[in-house]
């Protein structure tokens, strides 16, 4: 394996307190079982992303309001998805979507999806993060880069998504050396196409690379369906024919991975 193993300054890389960050299931009407499972006692959830329509949608959705209300009552943090469009989206549009997430769904924070990675975009992203924190006291901010960004981004977010993509890339991935200056709680990994037989290996990689928030699934970003509706691309895939959103449905081995990193969960 070519992934690097290292211990962050002042912390042990093998004791991370792993938990799930759910990138965003399909609408509760389409995926009711997935949303119900998130309130099961003992599920180690760090947060769940609400993505109505690449953001909060155009109007309040009663089913989404019900689903997020159940999560909040269960003590689960809900993050509203905001599309940064790799830095080209106007600040006003992002701010308006954030206000809708707060007003309609009482979001606890935000995932800034398709967040830029380069140094030149840092000032704009810092401005956005500052504005989001001003909208809600204690907002939890996650930058959805999908890869290792310039290290300056770590100063403006609570967490960074430093990997989002397929298992075929993750198993050979390397961690940026600068991440050793931060505790594991600062980093998130989203990996699709992980075979059941490789779950232990995937968990080892997350621990060794210093990511304590994870989401692994056996779902893939490929589909043979011809009647699908295309959606805006996420951090880990391009917008072309034959793609699907691997995060919309629950992994086939959900109970197994929950039992491995959670407490008191059984089949």
mmCIF file of C-alpha atoms in Angstrom:
data_model
loop_
_atom_site.group_PDB
_atom_site.id
_atom_site.type_symbol
_atom_site.label_atom_id
_atom_site.label_comp_id
_atom_site.label_asym_id
_atom_site.label_seq_id
_atom_site.Cartn_x
_atom_site.Cartn_y
_atom_site.Cartn_z
ATOM 1 C CA UNK A 1 0.000 0.000 0.000
ATOM 2 C CA UNK A 2 1.219 3.501 -0.763
ATOM 3 C CA UNK A 3 -0.866 5.392 1.763
ATOM 4 C CA UNK A 4 1.261 7.026 4.415
ATOM 5 C CA UNK A 5 1.191 6.187 8.092
ATOM 6 C CA UNK A 6 2.060 8.882 10.551
ATOM 7 C CA UNK A 7 1.118 10.192 13.957
ATOM 8 C CA UNK A 8 -0.138 13.736 14.301
ATOM 9 C CA UNK A 9 1.673 15.957 16.740
ATOM 10 C CA UNK A 10 0.424 15.238 20.241
ATOM 11 C CA UNK A 11 -2.081 12.567 19.187
ATOM 12 C CA UNK A 12 -2.174 8.847 18.461
ATOM 13 C CA UNK A 13 -3.180 7.929 14.926
ATOM 14 C CA UNK A 14 -4.810 4.686 16.093
ATOM 15 C CA UNK A 15 -7.297 6.235 18.530
ATOM 16 C CA UNK A 16 -9.544 8.502 16.479
ATOM 17 C CA UNK A 17 -13.088 7.926 17.682
ATOM 18 C CA UNK A 18 -14.430 7.160 14.200
ATOM 19 C CA UNK A 19 -17.931 8.255 13.279
ATOM 20 C CA UNK A 20 -20.075 8.844 10.216
ATOM 21 C CA UNK A 21 -20.552 11.996 8.222
ATOM 22 C CA UNK A 22 -23.454 11.225 5.883
ATOM 23 C CA UNK A 23 -22.950 13.156 2.607
ATOM 24 C CA UNK A 24 -26.674 13.371 1.865
ATOM 25 C CA UNK A 25 -29.255 10.674 1.222
ATOM 26 C CA UNK A 26 -31.940 11.002 -1.429
ATOM 27 C CA UNK A 27 -35.169 12.822 -0.579
ATOM 28 C CA UNK A 28 -36.991 11.220 2.404
ATOM 29 C CA UNK A 29 -39.881 10.323 0.095
ATOM 30 C CA UNK A 30 -37.486 8.248 -2.036
ATOM 31 C CA UNK A 31 -35.271 6.921 0.769
ATOM 32 C CA UNK A 32 -37.444 6.715 3.917
ATOM 33 C CA UNK A 33 -35.618 3.707 5.390
ATOM 34 C CA UNK A 34 -32.262 5.461 5.097
ATOM 35 C CA UNK A 35 -33.479 8.489 7.034
ATOM 36 C CA UNK A 36 -35.175 6.315 9.656
ATOM 37 C CA UNK A 37 -31.967 4.322 10.230
ATOM 38 C CA UNK A 38 -30.097 7.495 11.151
ATOM 39 C CA UNK A 39 -32.093 7.832 14.353
ATOM 40 C CA UNK A 40 -31.305 4.312 15.554
ATOM 41 C CA UNK A 41 -29.759 4.511 19.056
ATOM 42 C CA UNK A 42 -26.044 3.786 19.138
ATOM 43 C CA UNK A 43 -25.297 4.853 15.558
ATOM 44 C CA UNK A 44 -22.032 6.854 15.711
ATOM 45 C CA UNK A 45 -23.056 9.913 13.698
ATOM 46 C CA UNK A 46 -20.999 13.089 13.606
ATOM 47 C CA UNK A 47 -23.418 14.818 11.244
ATOM 48 C CA UNK A 48 -25.866 14.334 8.373
ATOM 49 C CA UNK A 49 -26.092 16.553 5.287
ATOM 50 C CA UNK A 50 -29.474 17.743 4.027
ATOM 51 C CA UNK A 51 -29.508 18.211 0.251
ATOM 52 C CA UNK A 52 -32.999 18.973 -1.025
ATOM 53 C CA UNK A 53 -32.058 20.063 -4.542
ATOM 54 C CA UNK A 54 -28.339 20.866 -4.647
ATOM 55 C CA UNK A 55 -29.139 23.081 -1.691
ATOM 56 C CA UNK A 56 -32.293 23.909 0.301
ATOM 57 C CA UNK A 57 -34.632 23.974 -2.701
ATOM 58 C CA UNK A 58 -37.022 26.744 -3.674
ATOM 59 C CA UNK A 59 -39.550 26.298 -0.880
ATOM 60 C CA UNK A 60 -39.836 24.477 2.471
ATOM 61 C CA UNK A 61 -40.312 20.735 2.067
ATOM 62 C CA UNK A 62 -42.497 19.179 4.798
ATOM 63 C CA UNK A 63 -40.932 15.724 4.471
ATOM 64 C CA UNK A 64 -37.430 17.128 4.829
ATOM 65 C CA UNK A 65 -38.572 19.205 7.792
ATOM 66 C CA UNK A 66 -39.967 16.076 9.441
ATOM 67 C CA UNK A 67 -36.808 14.061 8.758
ATOM 68 C CA UNK A 68 -34.449 16.735 10.079
ATOM 69 C CA UNK A 69 -36.691 17.251 13.102
ATOM 70 C CA UNK A 70 -36.370 13.586 14.036
ATOM 71 C CA UNK A 71 -32.596 13.793 13.695
ATOM 72 C CA UNK A 72 -32.420 16.886 15.852
ATOM 73 C CA UNK A 73 -34.597 15.253 18.517
ATOM 74 C CA UNK A 74 -32.149 12.327 18.470
ATOM 75 C CA UNK A 75 -29.245 14.708 19.055
ATOM 76 C CA UNK A 76 -27.840 14.447 15.521
ATOM 77 C CA UNK A 77 -26.251 17.516 13.915
ATOM 78 C CA UNK A 78 -27.782 18.469 10.540
ATOM 79 C CA UNK A 79 -25.720 20.367 7.970
ATOM 80 C CA UNK A 80 -27.261 22.195 5.021
ATOM 81 C CA UNK A 81 -25.569 21.589 1.686
ATOM 82 C CA UNK A 82 -24.283 24.708 -0.096
ATOM 83 C CA UNK A 83 -22.839 24.447 -3.597
ATOM 84 C CA UNK A 84 -19.648 26.509 -3.926
ATOM 85 C CA UNK A 85 -19.330 25.535 -7.611
ATOM 86 C CA UNK A 86 -15.525 25.493 -7.340
ATOM 87 C CA UNK A 87 -15.489 29.173 -6.409
ATOM 88 C CA UNK A 88 -17.485 30.625 -9.307
ATOM 89 C CA UNK A 89 -20.849 30.901 -7.568
ATOM 90 C CA UNK A 90 -21.812 34.432 -6.444
ATOM 91 C CA UNK A 91 -21.541 35.005 -2.699
ATOM 92 C CA UNK A 92 -25.111 36.324 -2.556
ATOM 93 C CA UNK A 93 -26.558 33.069 -3.854
ATOM 94 C CA UNK A 94 -24.624 31.013 -1.311
ATOM 95 C CA UNK A 95 -25.710 33.301 1.514
ATOM 96 C CA UNK A 96 -29.357 33.130 0.415
ATOM 97 C CA UNK A 97 -29.261 29.322 0.401
ATOM 98 C CA UNK A 98 -27.708 29.319 3.872
ATOM 99 C CA UNK A 99 -30.526 31.499 5.202
ATOM 100 C CA UNK A 100 -33.108 29.133 3.724
ATOM 101 C CA UNK A 101 -31.438 26.157 5.396
ATOM 102 C CA UNK A 102 -31.587 28.011 8.705
ATOM 103 C CA UNK A 103 -35.098 29.408 8.366
ATOM 104 C CA UNK A 104 -36.713 26.254 7.001
ATOM 105 C CA UNK A 105 -34.744 23.411 8.582
ATOM 106 C CA UNK A 106 -32.883 24.965 11.549
ATOM 107 C CA UNK A 107 -29.536 23.732 10.188
ATOM 108 C CA UNK A 108 -26.713 23.288 12.701
ATOM 109 C CA UNK A 109 -24.086 24.197 10.119
ATOM 110 C CA UNK A 110 -23.128 23.752 6.489
ATOM 111 C CA UNK A 111 -21.206 21.572 4.056
ATOM 112 C CA UNK A 112 -19.676 23.816 1.398
ATOM 113 C CA UNK A 113 -19.690 21.328 -1.476
ATOM 114 C CA UNK A 114 -17.296 21.630 -4.441
ATOM 115 C CA UNK A 115 -15.165 23.961 -2.361
ATOM 116 C CA UNK A 116 -12.088 25.414 -4.116
ATOM 117 C CA UNK A 117 -8.677 24.046 -3.207
ATOM 118 C CA UNK A 118 -6.197 26.582 -4.540
ATOM 119 C CA UNK A 119 -4.520 29.343 -2.538
ATOM 120 C CA UNK A 120 -5.932 32.121 -4.746
ATOM 121 C CA UNK A 121 -9.506 31.304 -3.691
ATOM 122 C CA UNK A 122 -8.725 31.398 0.045
ATOM 123 C CA UNK A 123 -9.879 34.998 0.700
ATOM 124 C CA UNK A 124 -13.306 34.422 -0.851
ATOM 125 C CA UNK A 125 -13.836 31.140 0.982
ATOM 126 C CA UNK A 126 -12.761 32.724 4.266
ATOM 127 C CA UNK A 127 -15.281 35.484 3.671
ATOM 128 C CA UNK A 128 -17.999 32.924 3.036
ATOM 129 C CA UNK A 129 -17.132 30.944 6.162
ATOM 130 C CA UNK A 130 -17.145 34.101 8.270
ATOM 131 C CA UNK A 131 -20.548 35.085 6.921
ATOM 132 C CA UNK A 132 -21.955 31.617 7.637
ATOM 133 C CA UNK A 133 -20.743 31.755 11.229
ATOM 134 C CA UNK A 134 -22.344 35.190 11.596
ATOM 135 C CA UNK A 135 -25.697 33.737 10.504
ATOM 136 C CA UNK A 136 -25.707 31.043 13.170
ATOM 137 C CA UNK A 137 -23.866 31.009 16.452
ATOM 138 C CA UNK A 138 -21.815 27.828 16.768
ATOM 139 C CA UNK A 139 -22.307 26.774 13.136
ATOM 140 C CA UNK A 140 -20.334 23.659 12.184
ATOM 141 C CA UNK A 141 -18.569 24.356 8.879
ATOM 142 C CA UNK A 142 -17.246 21.602 6.614
ATOM 143 C CA UNK A 143 -15.374 22.354 3.391
ATOM 144 C CA UNK A 144 -16.127 19.682 0.774
ATOM 145 C CA UNK A 145 -12.927 19.795 -1.253
ATOM 146 C CA UNK A 146 -12.786 16.094 -2.044
ATOM 147 C CA UNK A 147 -8.985 16.262 -2.101
ATOM 148 C CA UNK A 148 -6.212 17.897 -0.085
ATOM 149 C CA UNK A 149 -6.471 21.682 -0.484
ATOM 150 C CA UNK A 150 -3.968 24.394 0.319
ATOM 151 C CA UNK A 151 -3.331 24.103 4.088
ATOM 152 C CA UNK A 152 -4.690 27.591 4.712
ATOM 153 C CA UNK A 153 -8.239 26.281 4.347
ATOM 154 C CA UNK A 154 -7.895 24.392 7.616
ATOM 155 C CA UNK A 155 -7.927 27.698 9.497
ATOM 156 C CA UNK A 156 -11.453 28.601 8.364
ATOM 157 C CA UNK A 157 -13.398 25.338 8.713
ATOM 158 C CA UNK A 158 -14.193 22.913 11.497
ATOM 159 C CA UNK A 159 -13.520 20.018 9.128
ATOM 160 C CA UNK A 160 -12.201 19.401 5.619
ATOM 161 C CA UNK A 161 -13.256 16.602 3.267
ATOM 162 C CA UNK A 162 -9.808 15.622 2.000
ATOM 163 C CA UNK A 163 -10.925 12.556 0.066
ATOM 164 C CA UNK A 164 -14.128 11.937 -1.868
ATOM 165 C CA UNK A 165 -14.007 9.280 -4.533
ATOM 166 C CA UNK A 166 -13.787 5.580 -5.409
ATOM 167 C CA UNK A 167 -12.149 2.767 -3.467
ATOM 168 C CA UNK A 168 -9.872 2.073 -6.431
ATOM 169 C CA UNK A 169 -8.164 5.423 -5.705
ATOM 170 C CA UNK A 170 -8.536 5.471 -1.933
ATOM 171 C CA UNK A 171 -6.656 2.236 -1.316
ATOM 172 C CA UNK A 172 -3.554 3.753 -2.953
ATOM 173 C CA UNK A 173 -4.030 7.304 -1.699
ATOM 174 C CA UNK A 174 -1.491 9.389 0.176
ATOM 175 C CA UNK A 175 -2.077 11.947 2.889
ATOM 176 C CA UNK A 176 -0.655 15.469 2.677
ATOM 177 C CA UNK A 177 2.151 15.991 5.172
ATOM 178 C CA UNK A 178 0.670 19.236 6.521
ATOM 179 C CA UNK A 179 -2.335 17.377 7.960
ATOM 180 C CA UNK A 180 -0.037 16.017 10.697
ATOM 181 C CA UNK A 181 -0.280 19.447 12.358
ATOM 182 C CA UNK A 182 -3.999 18.906 13.061
ATOM 183 C CA UNK A 183 -5.987 16.363 15.098
ATOM 184 C CA UNK A 184 -7.941 13.586 13.315
ATOM 185 C CA UNK A 185 -11.241 15.293 14.066
ATOM 186 C CA UNK A 186 -10.474 17.870 11.404
ATOM 187 C CA UNK A 187 -10.646 15.516 8.403
ATOM 188 C CA UNK A 188 -13.342 13.543 6.576
ATOM 189 C CA UNK A 189 -13.184 10.783 3.953
ATOM 190 C CA UNK A 190 -16.068 9.769 1.654
ATOM 191 C CA UNK A 191 -15.372 6.551 -0.276
ATOM 192 C CA UNK A 192 -17.700 4.708 -2.644
ATOM 193 C CA UNK A 193 -17.369 1.290 -4.232
ATOM 194 C CA UNK A 194 -15.781 -0.243 -1.109
ATOM 195 C CA UNK A 195 -16.306 -4.042 -1.212
ATOM 196 C CA UNK A 196 -17.531 -5.674 1.981
ATOM 197 C CA UNK A 197 -14.346 -7.730 2.200
ATOM 198 C CA UNK A 198 -12.204 -4.584 2.261
ATOM 199 C CA UNK A 199 -13.961 -2.704 5.074
ATOM 200 C CA UNK A 200 -11.202 -3.443 7.585
ATOM 201 C CA UNK A 201 -8.584 -2.197 5.150
ATOM 202 C CA UNK A 202 -10.572 0.981 4.457
ATOM 203 C CA UNK A 203 -10.936 1.673 8.177
ATOM 204 C CA UNK A 204 -7.193 1.200 8.663
ATOM 205 C CA UNK A 205 -6.463 3.714 5.918
ATOM 206 C CA UNK A 206 -8.781 6.271 7.514
ATOM 207 C CA UNK A 207 -7.089 5.821 10.890
ATOM 208 C CA UNK A 208 -3.574 5.951 9.490
ATOM 209 C CA UNK A 209 -4.329 9.013 7.401
ATOM 210 C CA UNK A 210 -5.913 10.763 10.370
ATOM 211 C CA UNK A 211 -9.593 11.048 9.373
ATOM 212 C CA UNK A 212 -12.144 10.513 12.125
ATOM 213 C CA UNK A 213 -15.280 11.308 10.109
ATOM 214 C CA UNK A 214 -15.966 8.768 7.364
ATOM 215 C CA UNK A 215 -18.598 7.426 5.035
ATOM 216 C CA UNK A 216 -17.892 4.155 3.207
ATOM 217 C CA UNK A 217 -20.364 2.547 0.842
ATOM 218 C CA UNK A 218 -20.483 -0.311 -1.642
ATOM 219 C CA UNK A 219 -22.634 1.838 -3.950
ATOM 220 C CA UNK A 220 -20.814 3.166 -7.013
ATOM 221 C CA UNK A 221 -21.014 6.201 -9.281
ATOM 222 C CA UNK A 222 -21.956 4.118 -12.323
ATOM 223 C CA UNK A 223 -25.422 3.184 -13.553
ATOM 224 C CA UNK A 224 -26.879 1.458 -16.581
ATOM 225 C CA UNK A 225 -30.239 3.120 -16.142
ATOM 226 C CA UNK A 226 -31.385 5.226 -19.093
ATOM 227 C CA UNK A 227 -34.357 6.848 -17.374
ATOM 228 C CA UNK A 228 -32.400 8.656 -14.685
ATOM 229 C CA UNK A 229 -32.409 12.410 -14.087
ATOM 230 C CA UNK A 230 -28.919 13.976 -14.164
ATOM 231 C CA UNK A 231 -27.827 15.891 -11.081
ATOM 232 C CA UNK A 232 -25.118 18.485 -10.618
ATOM 233 C CA UNK A 233 -21.732 16.836 -10.094
ATOM 234 C CA UNK A 234 -20.370 16.371 -6.602
ATOM 235 C CA UNK A 235 -16.777 16.678 -5.422
ATOM 236 C CA UNK A 236 -15.743 13.219 -6.607
ATOM 237 C CA UNK A 237 -17.220 12.844 -10.096
ATOM 238 C CA UNK A 238 -17.766 14.619 -13.372
ATOM 239 C CA UNK A 239 -21.042 15.352 -15.090
ATOM 240 C CA UNK A 240 -21.230 12.874 -17.944
ATOM 241 C CA UNK A 241 -23.492 10.072 -19.083
ATOM 242 C CA UNK A 242 -23.688 6.898 -17.021
ATOM 243 C CA UNK A 243 -23.067 8.435 -13.585
ATOM 244 C CA UNK A 244 -25.102 8.050 -10.427
ATOM 245 C CA UNK A 245 -24.886 9.535 -6.948
ATOM 246 C CA UNK A 246 -23.370 6.804 -4.742
ATOM 247 C CA UNK A 247 -24.357 8.642 -1.548
ATOM 248 C CA UNK A 248 -28.126 8.633 -2.129
ATOM 249 C CA UNK A 249 -28.784 5.171 -0.689
ATOM 250 C CA UNK A 250 -27.518 3.264 2.320
ATOM 251 C CA UNK A 251 -24.597 0.824 1.979
ATOM 252 C CA UNK A 252 -25.599 -2.798 1.665
ATOM 253 C CA UNK A 253 -23.447 -3.532 4.724
ATOM 254 C CA UNK A 254 -24.716 -0.641 6.866
ATOM 255 C CA UNK A 255 -25.410 -2.795 9.938
ATOM 256 C CA UNK A 256 -21.964 -4.363 9.691
ATOM 257 C CA UNK A 257 -20.010 -1.122 9.486
ATOM 258 C CA UNK A 258 -22.111 0.475 12.224
ATOM 259 C CA UNK A 259 -21.392 -2.462 14.515
ATOM 260 C CA UNK A 260 -17.665 -2.176 13.811
ATOM 261 C CA UNK A 261 -17.301 1.442 14.852
ATOM 262 C CA UNK A 262 -20.439 2.036 16.903
ATOM 263 C CA UNK A 263 -21.826 0.805 20.212
ATOM 264 C CA UNK A 264 -24.607 -1.612 20.982
ATOM 265 C CA UNK A 265 -25.813 -2.086 17.402
ATOM 266 C CA UNK A 266 -26.743 -5.526 16.143
ATOM 267 C CA UNK A 267 -28.276 -7.038 13.040
#
